[in-house]
JSON list of C-alpha atoms in Angstrom, two decimals:
[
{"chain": "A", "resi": 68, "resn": "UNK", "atom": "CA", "xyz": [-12.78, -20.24, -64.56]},
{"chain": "A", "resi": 69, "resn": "UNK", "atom": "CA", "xyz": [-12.72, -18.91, -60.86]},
{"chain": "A", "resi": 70, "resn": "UNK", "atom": "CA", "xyz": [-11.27, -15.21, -60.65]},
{"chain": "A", "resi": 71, "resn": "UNK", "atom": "CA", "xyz": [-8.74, -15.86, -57.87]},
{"chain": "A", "resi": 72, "resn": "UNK", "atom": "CA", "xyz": [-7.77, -11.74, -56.74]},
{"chain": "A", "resi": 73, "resn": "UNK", "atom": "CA", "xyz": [-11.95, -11.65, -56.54]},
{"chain": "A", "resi": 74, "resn": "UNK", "atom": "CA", "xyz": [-12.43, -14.59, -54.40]},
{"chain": "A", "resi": 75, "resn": "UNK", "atom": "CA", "xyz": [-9.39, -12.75, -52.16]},
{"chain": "A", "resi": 76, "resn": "UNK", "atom": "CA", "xyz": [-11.38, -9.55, -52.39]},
{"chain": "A", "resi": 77, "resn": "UNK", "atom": "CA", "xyz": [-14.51, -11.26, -50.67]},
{"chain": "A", "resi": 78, "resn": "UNK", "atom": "CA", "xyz": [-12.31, -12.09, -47.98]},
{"chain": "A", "resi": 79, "resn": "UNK", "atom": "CA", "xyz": [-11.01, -8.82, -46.47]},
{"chain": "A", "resi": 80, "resn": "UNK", "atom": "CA", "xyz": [-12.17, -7.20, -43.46]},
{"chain": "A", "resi": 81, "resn": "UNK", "atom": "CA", "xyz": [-11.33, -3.52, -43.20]},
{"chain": "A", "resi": 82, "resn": "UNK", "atom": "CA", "xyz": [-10.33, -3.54, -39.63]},
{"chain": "A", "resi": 83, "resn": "UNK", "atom": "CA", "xyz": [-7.52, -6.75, -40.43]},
{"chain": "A", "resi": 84, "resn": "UNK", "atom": "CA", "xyz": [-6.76, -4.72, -43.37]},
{"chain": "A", "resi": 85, "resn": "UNK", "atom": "CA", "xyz": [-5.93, -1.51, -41.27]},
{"chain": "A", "resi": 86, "resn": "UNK", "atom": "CA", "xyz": [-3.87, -3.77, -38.50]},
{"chain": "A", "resi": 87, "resn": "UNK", "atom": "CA", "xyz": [-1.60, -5.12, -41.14]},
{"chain": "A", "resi": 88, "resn": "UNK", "atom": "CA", "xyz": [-0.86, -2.01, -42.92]},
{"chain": "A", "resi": 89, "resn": "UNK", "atom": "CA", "xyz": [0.61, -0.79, -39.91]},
{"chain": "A", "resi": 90, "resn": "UNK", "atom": "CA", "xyz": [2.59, -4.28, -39.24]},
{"chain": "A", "resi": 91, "resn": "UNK", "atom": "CA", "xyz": [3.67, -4.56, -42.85]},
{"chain": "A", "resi": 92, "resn": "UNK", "atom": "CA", "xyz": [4.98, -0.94, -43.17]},
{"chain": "A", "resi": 93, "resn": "UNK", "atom": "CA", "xyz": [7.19, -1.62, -46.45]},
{"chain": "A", "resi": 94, "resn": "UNK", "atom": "CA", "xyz": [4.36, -2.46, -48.27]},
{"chain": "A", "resi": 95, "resn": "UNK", "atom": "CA", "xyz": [1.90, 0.29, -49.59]},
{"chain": "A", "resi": 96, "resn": "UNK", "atom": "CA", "xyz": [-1.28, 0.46, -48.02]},
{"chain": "A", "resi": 97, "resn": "UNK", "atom": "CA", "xyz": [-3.50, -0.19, -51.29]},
{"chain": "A", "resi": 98, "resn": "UNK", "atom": "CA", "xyz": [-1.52, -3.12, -51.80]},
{"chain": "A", "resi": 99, "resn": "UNK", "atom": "CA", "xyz": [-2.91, -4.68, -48.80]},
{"chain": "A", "resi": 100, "resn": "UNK", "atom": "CA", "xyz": [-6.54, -5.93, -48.86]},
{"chain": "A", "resi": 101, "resn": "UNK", "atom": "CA", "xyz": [-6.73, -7.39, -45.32]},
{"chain": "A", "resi": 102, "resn": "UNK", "atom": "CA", "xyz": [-7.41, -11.12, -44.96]},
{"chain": "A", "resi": 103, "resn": "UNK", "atom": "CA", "xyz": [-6.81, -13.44, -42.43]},
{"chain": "A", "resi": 104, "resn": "UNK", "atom": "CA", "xyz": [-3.94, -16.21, -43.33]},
{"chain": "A", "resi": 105, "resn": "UNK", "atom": "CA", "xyz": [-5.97, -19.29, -42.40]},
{"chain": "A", "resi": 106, "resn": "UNK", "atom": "CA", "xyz": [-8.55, -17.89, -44.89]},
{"chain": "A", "resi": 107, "resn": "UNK", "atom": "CA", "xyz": [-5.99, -17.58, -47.43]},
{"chain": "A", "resi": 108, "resn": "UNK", "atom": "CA", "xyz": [-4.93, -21.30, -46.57]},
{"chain": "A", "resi": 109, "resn": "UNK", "atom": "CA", "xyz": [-8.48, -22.46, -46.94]},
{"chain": "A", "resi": 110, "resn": "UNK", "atom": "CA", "xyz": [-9.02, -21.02, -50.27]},
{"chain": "A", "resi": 111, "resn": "UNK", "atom": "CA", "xyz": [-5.95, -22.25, -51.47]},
{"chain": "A", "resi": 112, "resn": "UNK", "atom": "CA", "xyz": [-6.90, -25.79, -50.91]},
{"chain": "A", "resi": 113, "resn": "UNK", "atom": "CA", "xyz": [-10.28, -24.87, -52.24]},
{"chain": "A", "resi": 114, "resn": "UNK", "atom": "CA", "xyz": [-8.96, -23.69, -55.42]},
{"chain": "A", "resi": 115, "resn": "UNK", "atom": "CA", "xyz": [-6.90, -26.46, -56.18]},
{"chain": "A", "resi": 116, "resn": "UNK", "atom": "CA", "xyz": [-9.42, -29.20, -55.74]},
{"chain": "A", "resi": 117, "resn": "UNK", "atom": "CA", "xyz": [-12.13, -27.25, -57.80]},
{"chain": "A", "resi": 118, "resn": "UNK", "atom": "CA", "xyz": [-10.10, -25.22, -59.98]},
{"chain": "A", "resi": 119, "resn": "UNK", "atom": "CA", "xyz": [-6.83, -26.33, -61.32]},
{"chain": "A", "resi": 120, "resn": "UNK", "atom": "CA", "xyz": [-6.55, -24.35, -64.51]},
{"chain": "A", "resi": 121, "resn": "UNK", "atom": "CA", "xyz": [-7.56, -21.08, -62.58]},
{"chain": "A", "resi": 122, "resn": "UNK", "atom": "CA", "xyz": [-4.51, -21.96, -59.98]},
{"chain": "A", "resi": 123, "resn": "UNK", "atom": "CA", "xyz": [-2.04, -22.84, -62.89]},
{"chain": "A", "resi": 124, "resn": "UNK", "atom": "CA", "xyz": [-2.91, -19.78, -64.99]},
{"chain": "A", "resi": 125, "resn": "UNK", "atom": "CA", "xyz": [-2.43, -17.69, -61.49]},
{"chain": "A", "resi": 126, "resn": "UNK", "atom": "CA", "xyz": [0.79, -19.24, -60.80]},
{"chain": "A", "resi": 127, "resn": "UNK", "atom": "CA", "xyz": [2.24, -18.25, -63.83]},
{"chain": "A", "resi": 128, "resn": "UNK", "atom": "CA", "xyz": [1.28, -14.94, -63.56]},
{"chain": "A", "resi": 129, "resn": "UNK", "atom": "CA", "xyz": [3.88, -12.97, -61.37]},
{"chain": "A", "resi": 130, "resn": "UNK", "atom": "CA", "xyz": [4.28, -10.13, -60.19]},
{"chain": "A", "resi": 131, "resn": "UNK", "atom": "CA", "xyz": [1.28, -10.33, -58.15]},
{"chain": "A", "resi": 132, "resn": "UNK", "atom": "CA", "xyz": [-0.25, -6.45, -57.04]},
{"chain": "A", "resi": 133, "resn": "UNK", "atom": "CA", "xyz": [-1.75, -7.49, -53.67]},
{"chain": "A", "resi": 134, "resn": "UNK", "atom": "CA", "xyz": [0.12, -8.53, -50.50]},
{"chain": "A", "resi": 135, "resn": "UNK", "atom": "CA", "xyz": [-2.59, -11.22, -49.73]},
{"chain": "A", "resi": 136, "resn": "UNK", "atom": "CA", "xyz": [-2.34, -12.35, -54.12]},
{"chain": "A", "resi": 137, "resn": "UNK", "atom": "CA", "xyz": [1.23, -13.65, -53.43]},
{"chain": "A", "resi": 138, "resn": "UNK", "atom": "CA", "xyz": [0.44, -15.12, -50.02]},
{"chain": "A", "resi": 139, "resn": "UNK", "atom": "CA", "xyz": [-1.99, -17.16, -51.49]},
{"chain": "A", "resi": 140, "resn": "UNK", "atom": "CA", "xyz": [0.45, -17.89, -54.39]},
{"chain": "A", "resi": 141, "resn": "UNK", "atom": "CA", "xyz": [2.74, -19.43, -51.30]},
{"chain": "A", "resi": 142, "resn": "UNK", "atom": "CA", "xyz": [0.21, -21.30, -50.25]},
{"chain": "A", "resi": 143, "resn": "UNK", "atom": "CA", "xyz": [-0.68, -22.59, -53.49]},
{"chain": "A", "resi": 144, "resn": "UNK", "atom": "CA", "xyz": [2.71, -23.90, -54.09]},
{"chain": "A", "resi": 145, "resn": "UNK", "atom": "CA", "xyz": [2.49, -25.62, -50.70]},
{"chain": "A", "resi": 146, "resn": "UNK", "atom": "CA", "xyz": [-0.70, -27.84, -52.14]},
{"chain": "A", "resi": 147, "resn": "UNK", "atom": "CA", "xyz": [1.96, -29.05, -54.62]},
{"chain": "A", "resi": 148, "resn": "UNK", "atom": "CA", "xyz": [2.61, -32.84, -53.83]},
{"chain": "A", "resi": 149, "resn": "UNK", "atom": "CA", "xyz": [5.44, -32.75, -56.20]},
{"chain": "A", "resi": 150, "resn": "UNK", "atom": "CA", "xyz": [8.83, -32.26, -55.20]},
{"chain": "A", "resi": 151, "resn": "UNK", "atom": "CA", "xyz": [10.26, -31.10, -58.54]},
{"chain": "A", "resi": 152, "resn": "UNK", "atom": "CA", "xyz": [7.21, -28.96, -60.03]},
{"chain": "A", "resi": 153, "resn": "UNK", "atom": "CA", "xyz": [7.24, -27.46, -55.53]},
{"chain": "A", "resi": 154, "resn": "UNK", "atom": "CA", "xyz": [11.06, -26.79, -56.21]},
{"chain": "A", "resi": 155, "resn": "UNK", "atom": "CA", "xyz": [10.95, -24.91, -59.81]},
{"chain": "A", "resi": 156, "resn": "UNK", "atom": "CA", "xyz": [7.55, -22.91, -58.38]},
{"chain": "A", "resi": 157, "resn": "UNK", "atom": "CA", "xyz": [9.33, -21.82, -55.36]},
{"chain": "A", "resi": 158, "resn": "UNK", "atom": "CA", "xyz": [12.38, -20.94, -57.53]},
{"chain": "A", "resi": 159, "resn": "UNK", "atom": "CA", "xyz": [10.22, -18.98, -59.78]},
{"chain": "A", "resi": 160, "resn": "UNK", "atom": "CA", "xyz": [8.28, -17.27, -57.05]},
{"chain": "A", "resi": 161, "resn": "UNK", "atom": "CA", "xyz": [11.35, -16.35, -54.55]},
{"chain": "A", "resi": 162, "resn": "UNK", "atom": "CA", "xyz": [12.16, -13.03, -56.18]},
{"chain": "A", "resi": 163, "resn": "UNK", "atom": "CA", "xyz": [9.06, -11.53, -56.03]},
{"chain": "A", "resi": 164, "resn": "UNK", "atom": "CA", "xyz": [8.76, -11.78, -52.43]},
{"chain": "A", "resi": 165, "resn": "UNK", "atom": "CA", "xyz": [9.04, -8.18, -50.79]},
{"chain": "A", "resi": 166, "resn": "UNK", "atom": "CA", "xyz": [8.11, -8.82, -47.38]},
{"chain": "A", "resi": 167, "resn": "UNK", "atom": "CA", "xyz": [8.63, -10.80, -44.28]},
{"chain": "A", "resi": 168, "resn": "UNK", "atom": "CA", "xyz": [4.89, -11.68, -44.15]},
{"chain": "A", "resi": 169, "resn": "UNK", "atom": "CA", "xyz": [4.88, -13.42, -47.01]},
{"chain": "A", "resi": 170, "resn": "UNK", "atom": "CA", "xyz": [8.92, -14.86, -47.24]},
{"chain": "A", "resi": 171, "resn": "UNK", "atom": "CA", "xyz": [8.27, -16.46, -43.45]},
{"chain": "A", "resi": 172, "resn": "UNK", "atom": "CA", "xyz": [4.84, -18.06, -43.77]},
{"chain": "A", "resi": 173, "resn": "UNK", "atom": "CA", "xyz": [5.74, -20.03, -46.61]},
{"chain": "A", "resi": 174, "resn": "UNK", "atom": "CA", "xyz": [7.00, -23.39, -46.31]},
{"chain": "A", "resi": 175, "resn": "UNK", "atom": "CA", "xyz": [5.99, -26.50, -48.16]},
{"chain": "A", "resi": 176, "resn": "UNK", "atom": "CA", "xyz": [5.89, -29.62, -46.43]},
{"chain": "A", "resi": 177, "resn": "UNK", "atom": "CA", "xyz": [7.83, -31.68, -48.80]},
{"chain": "A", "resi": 178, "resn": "UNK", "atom": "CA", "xyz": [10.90, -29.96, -48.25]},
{"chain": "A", "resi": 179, "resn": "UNK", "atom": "CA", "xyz": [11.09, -31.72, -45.27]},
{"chain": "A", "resi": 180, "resn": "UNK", "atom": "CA", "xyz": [11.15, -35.25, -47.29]},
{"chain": "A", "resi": 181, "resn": "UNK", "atom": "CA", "xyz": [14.23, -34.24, -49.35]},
{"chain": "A", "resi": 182, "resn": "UNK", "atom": "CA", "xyz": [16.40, -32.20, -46.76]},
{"chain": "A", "resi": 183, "resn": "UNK", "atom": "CA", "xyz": [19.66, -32.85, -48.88]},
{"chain": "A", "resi": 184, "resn": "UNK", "atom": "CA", "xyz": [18.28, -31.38, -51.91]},
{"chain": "A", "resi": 185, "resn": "UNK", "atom": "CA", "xyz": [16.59, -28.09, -50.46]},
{"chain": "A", "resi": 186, "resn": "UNK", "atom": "CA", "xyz": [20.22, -27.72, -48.30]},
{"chain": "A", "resi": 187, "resn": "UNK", "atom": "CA", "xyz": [21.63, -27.11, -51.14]},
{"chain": "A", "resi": 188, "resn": "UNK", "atom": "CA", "xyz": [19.09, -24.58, -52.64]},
{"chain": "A", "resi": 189, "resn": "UNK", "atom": "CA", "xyz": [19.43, -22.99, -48.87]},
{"chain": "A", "resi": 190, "resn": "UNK", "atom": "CA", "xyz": [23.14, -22.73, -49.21]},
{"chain": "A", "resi": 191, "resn": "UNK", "atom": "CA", "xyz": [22.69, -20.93, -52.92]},
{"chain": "A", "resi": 192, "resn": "UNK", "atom": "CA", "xyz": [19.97, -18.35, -51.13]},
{"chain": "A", "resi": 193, "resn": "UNK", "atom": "CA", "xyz": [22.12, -17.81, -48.46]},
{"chain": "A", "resi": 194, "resn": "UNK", "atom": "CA", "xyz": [24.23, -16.43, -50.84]},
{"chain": "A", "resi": 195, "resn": "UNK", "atom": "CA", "xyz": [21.58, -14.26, -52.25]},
{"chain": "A", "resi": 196, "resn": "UNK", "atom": "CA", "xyz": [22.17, -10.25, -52.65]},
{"chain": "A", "resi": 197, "resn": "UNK", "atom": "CA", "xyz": [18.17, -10.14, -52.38]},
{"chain": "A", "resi": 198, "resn": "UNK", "atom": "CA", "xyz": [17.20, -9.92, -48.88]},
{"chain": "A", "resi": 199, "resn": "UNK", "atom": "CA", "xyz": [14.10, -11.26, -48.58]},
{"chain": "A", "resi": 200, "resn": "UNK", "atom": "CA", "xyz": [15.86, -14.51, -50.40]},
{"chain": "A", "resi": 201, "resn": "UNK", "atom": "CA", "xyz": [18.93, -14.87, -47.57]},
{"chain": "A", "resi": 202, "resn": "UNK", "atom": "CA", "xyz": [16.02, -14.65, -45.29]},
{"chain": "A", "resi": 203, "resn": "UNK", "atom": "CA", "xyz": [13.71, -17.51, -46.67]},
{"chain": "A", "resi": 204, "resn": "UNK", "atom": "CA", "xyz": [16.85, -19.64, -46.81]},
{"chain": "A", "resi": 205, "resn": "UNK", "atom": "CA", "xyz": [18.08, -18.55, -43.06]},
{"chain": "A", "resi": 206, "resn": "UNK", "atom": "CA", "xyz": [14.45, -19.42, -42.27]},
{"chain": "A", "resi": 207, "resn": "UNK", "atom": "CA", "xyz": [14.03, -22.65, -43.68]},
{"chain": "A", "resi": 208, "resn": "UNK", "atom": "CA", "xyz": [17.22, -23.61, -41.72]},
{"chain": "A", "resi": 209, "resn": "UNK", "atom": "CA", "xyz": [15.40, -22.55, -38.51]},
{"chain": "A", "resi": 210, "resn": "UNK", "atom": "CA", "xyz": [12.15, -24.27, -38.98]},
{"chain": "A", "resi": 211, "resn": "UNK", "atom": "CA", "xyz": [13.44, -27.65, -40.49]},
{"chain": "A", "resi": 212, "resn": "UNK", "atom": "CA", "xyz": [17.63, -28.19, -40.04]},
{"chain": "A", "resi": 213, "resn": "UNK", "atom": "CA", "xyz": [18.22, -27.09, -35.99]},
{"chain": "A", "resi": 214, "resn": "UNK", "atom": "CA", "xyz": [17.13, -30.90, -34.71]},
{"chain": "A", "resi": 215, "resn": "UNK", "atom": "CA", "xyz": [18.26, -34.07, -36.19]},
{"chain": "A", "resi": 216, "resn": "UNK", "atom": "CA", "xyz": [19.62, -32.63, -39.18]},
{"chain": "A", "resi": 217, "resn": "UNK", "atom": "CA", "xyz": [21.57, -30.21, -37.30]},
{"chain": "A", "resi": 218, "resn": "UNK", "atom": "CA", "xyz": [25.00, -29.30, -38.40]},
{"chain": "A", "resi": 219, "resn": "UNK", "atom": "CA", "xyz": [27.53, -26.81, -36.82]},
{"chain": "A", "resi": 220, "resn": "UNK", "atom": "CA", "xyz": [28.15, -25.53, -40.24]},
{"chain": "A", "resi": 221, "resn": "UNK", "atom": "CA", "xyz": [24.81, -24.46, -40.39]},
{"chain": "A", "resi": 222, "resn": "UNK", "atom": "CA", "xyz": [25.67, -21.38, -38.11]},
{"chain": "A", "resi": 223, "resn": "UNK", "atom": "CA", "xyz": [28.84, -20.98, -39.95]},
{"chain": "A", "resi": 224, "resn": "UNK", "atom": "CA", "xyz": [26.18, -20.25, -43.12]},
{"chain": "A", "resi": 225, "resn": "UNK", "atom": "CA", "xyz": [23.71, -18.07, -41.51]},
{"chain": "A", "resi": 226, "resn": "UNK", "atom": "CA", "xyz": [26.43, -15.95, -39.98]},
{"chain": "A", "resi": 227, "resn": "UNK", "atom": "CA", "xyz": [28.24, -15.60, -43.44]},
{"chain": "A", "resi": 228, "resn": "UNK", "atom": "CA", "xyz": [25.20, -13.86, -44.67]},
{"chain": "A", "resi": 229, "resn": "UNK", "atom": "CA", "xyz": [26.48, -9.99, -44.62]},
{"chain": "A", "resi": 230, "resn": "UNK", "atom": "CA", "xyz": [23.35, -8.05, -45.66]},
{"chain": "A", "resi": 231, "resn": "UNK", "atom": "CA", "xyz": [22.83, -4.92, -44.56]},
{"chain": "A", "resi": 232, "resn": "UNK", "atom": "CA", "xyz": [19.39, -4.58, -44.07]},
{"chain": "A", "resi": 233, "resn": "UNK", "atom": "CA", "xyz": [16.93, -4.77, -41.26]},
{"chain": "A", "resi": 234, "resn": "UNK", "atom": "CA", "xyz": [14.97, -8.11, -41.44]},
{"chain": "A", "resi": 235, "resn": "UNK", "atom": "CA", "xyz": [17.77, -10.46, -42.97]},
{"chain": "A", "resi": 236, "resn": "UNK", "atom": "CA", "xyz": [19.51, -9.38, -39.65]},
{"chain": "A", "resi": 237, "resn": "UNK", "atom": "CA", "xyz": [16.28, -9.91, -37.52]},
{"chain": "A", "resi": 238, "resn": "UNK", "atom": "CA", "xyz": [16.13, -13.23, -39.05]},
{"chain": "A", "resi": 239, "resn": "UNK", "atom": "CA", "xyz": [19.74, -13.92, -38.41]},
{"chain": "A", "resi": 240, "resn": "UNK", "atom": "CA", "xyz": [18.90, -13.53, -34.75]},
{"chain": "A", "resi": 241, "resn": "UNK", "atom": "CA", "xyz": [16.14, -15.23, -34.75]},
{"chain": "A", "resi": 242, "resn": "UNK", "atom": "CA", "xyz": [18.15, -18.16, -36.16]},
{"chain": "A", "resi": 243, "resn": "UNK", "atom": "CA", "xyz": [20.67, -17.89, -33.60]},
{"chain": "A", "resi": 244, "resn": "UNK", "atom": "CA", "xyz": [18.53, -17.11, -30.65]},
{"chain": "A", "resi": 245, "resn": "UNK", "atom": "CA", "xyz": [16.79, -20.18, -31.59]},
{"chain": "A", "resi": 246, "resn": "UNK", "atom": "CA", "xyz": [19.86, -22.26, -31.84]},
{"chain": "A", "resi": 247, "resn": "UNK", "atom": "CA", "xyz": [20.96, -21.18, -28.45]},
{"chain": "A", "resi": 248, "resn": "UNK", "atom": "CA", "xyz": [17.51, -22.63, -26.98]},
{"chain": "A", "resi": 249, "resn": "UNK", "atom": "CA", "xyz": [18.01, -26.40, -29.27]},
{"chain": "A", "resi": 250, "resn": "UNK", "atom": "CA", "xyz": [21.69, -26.39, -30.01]},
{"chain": "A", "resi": 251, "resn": "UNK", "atom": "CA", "xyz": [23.59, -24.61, -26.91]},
{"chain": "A", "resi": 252, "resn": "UNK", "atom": "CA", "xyz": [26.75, -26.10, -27.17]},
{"chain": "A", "resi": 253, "resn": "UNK", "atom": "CA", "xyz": [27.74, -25.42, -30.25]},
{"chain": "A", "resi": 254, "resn": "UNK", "atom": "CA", "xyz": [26.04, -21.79, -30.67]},
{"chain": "A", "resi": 255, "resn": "UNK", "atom": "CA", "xyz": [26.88, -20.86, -27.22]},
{"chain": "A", "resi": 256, "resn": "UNK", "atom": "CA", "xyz": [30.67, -20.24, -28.04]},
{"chain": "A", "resi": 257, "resn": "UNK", "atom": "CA", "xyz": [29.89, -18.22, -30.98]},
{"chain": "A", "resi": 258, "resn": "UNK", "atom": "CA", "xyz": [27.77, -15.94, -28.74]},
{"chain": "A", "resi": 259, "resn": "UNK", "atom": "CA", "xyz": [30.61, -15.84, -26.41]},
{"chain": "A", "resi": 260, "resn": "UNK", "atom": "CA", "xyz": [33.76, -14.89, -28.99]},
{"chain": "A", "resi": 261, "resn": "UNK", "atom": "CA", "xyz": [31.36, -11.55, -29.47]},
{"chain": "A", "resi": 262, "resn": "UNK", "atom": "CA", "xyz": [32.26, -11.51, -33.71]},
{"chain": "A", "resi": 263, "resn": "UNK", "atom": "CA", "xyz": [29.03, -10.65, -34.76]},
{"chain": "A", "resi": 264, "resn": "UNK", "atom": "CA", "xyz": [27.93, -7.28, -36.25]},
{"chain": "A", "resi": 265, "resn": "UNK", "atom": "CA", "xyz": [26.38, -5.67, -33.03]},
{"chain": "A", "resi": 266, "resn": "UNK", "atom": "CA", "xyz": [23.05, -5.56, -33.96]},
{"chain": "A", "resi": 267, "resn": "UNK", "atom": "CA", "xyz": [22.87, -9.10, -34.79]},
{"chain": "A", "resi": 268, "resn": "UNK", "atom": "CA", "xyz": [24.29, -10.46, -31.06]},
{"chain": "A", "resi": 269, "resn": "UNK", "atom": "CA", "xyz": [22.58, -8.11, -29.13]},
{"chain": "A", "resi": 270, "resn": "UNK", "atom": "CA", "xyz": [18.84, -8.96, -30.90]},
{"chain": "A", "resi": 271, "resn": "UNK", "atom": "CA", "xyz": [19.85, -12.90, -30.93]},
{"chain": "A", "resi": 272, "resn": "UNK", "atom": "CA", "xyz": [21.06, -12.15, -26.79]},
{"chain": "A", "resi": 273, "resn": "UNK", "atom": "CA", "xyz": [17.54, -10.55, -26.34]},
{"chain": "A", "resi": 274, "resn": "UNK", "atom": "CA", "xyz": [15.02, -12.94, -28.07]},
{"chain": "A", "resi": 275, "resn": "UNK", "atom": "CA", "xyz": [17.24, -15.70, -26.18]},
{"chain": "A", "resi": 276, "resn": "UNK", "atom": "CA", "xyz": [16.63, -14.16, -23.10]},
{"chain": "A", "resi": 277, "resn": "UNK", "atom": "CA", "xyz": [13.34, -13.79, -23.64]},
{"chain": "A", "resi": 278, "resn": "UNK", "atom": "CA", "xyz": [12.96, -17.44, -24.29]},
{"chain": "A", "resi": 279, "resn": "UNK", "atom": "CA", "xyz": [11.34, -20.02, -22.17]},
{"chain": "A", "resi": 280, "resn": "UNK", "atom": "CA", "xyz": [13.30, -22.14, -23.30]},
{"chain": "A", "resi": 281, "resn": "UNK", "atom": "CA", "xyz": [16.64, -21.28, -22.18]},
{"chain": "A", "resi": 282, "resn": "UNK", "atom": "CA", "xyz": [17.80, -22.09, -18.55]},
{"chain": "A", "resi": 283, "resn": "UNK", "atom": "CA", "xyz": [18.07, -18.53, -16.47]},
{"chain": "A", "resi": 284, "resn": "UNK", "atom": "CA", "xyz": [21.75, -19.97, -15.84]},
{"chain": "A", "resi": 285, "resn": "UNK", "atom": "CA", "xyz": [22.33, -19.30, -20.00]},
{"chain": "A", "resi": 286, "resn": "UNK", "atom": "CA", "xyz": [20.65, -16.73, -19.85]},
{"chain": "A", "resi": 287, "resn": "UNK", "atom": "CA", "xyz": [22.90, -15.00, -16.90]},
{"chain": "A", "resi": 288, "resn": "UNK", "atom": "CA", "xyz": [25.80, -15.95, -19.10]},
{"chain": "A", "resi": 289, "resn": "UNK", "atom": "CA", "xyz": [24.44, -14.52, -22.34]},
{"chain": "A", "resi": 290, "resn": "UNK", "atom": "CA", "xyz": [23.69, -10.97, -20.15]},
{"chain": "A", "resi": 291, "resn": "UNK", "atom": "CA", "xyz": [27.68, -10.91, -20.29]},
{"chain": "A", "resi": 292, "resn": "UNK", "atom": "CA", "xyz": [28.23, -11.10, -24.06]},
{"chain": "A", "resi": 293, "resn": "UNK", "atom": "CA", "xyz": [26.22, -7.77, -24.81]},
{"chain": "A", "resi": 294, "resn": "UNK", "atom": "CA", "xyz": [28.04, -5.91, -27.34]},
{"chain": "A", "resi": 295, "resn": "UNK", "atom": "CA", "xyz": [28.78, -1.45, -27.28]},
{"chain": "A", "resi": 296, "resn": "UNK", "atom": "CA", "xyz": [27.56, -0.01, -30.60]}
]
């Protein structure tokens, strides 16, 4: 049986390993081993086609101690052609996720084949007093509900999420700033009625700005809606 955390091991480099310490500063530095995600994502595809006991046995096995241990457990899950077995994995694996590294590079493809059933998981983790939970739900509605499967009571749920901590809110902007770029008319009057804590219109006015792909016309408007601390 393959040792998984070895195989990771043999794929750090000490200069990648340095570079995300400093990026992923609420995770200790001997927790971090330094290897690239598309490595990770290779040798999770690997493992599953040559080792499926090894991958099972490391699934189960949570809490992980390295950084790059439960990135590869994300993108383990994510080989998962299962919706159900996906579903109860992710479940499982959710509150051991301590980082926005990990919570916003994992995403499993099926989800997008059953949108009704994950929305309601989303609305359950929106609800979430774990951060890093709110923000893998908020970030699932980003990446796979602000086109077709838009609904205006989608920003109604991401703005309901009152955590006070620095990357739910960071996420919450992102969401919103995002919105703004593929949903203006129905986010840009929530910008405008200025409601929002102040941290969280201000950040989702300045990624929006910073956006190519809002008009400069929006984006003169949005200058307006700045909030005082």
């Amino acid at each position: 049986m393959i040792n998984i955390t070895a195989e990771i091991k043999k794929l750090s480099e000490p200069s990648y390993q340095q570079f995300n310490q400093k990026l992923i500063p609420n995770v200790a530095k001997d927790q971090i081993l330094g290897v690239r995600l598309p490595k990770l994502r290779q040798l999770a595809k690997k493992l599953t086609r040559q080792d499926p006991m090894a991958v099972e046995k490391f699934l189960d096995k949570l809490p992980h101690f390295y950084l790059e241990e439960n990135l590869l457990h994300a993108f383990l899950i994510e080989q998962i052609s299962d919706f159900a077995t996906t579903l109860t994995l992710t479940k499982k694996f959710l509150p051991f996720i301590n980082n926005w590294a990990v919570c916003d590079s994992f995403s499993p493809k099926i989800f997008r084949k059953y949108p009704d059933k994950i929305y309601q998981e989303i609305v359950r983790w929106l609800k979430s007093d774990q951060p890093y939970i709110a923000r893998y739900g908020i970030g699932l509605l980003l990446s796979n509900y602000l086109d077709e499967r838009f609904n205006p009571a989608m920003l109604d749920l991401v703005i309901a999420v009152h955590l006070d901590d620095y990357y739910v809110q960071m996420m919450q902007a992102w969401y919103l700033a995002t919105a703004l770029a593929k949903q203006p008319e129905a986010t840009l009057p929530l910008i405008a009625r200025q409601t929002l804590p102040h941290f969280i219109q201000n950040k989702t006015i300045q990624k929006a700005i910073e956006s190519r792909r809002i008009d400069p016309a929006t984006k003169l408007k949005l200058r307006q809606f700045k909030v005082a601390k």
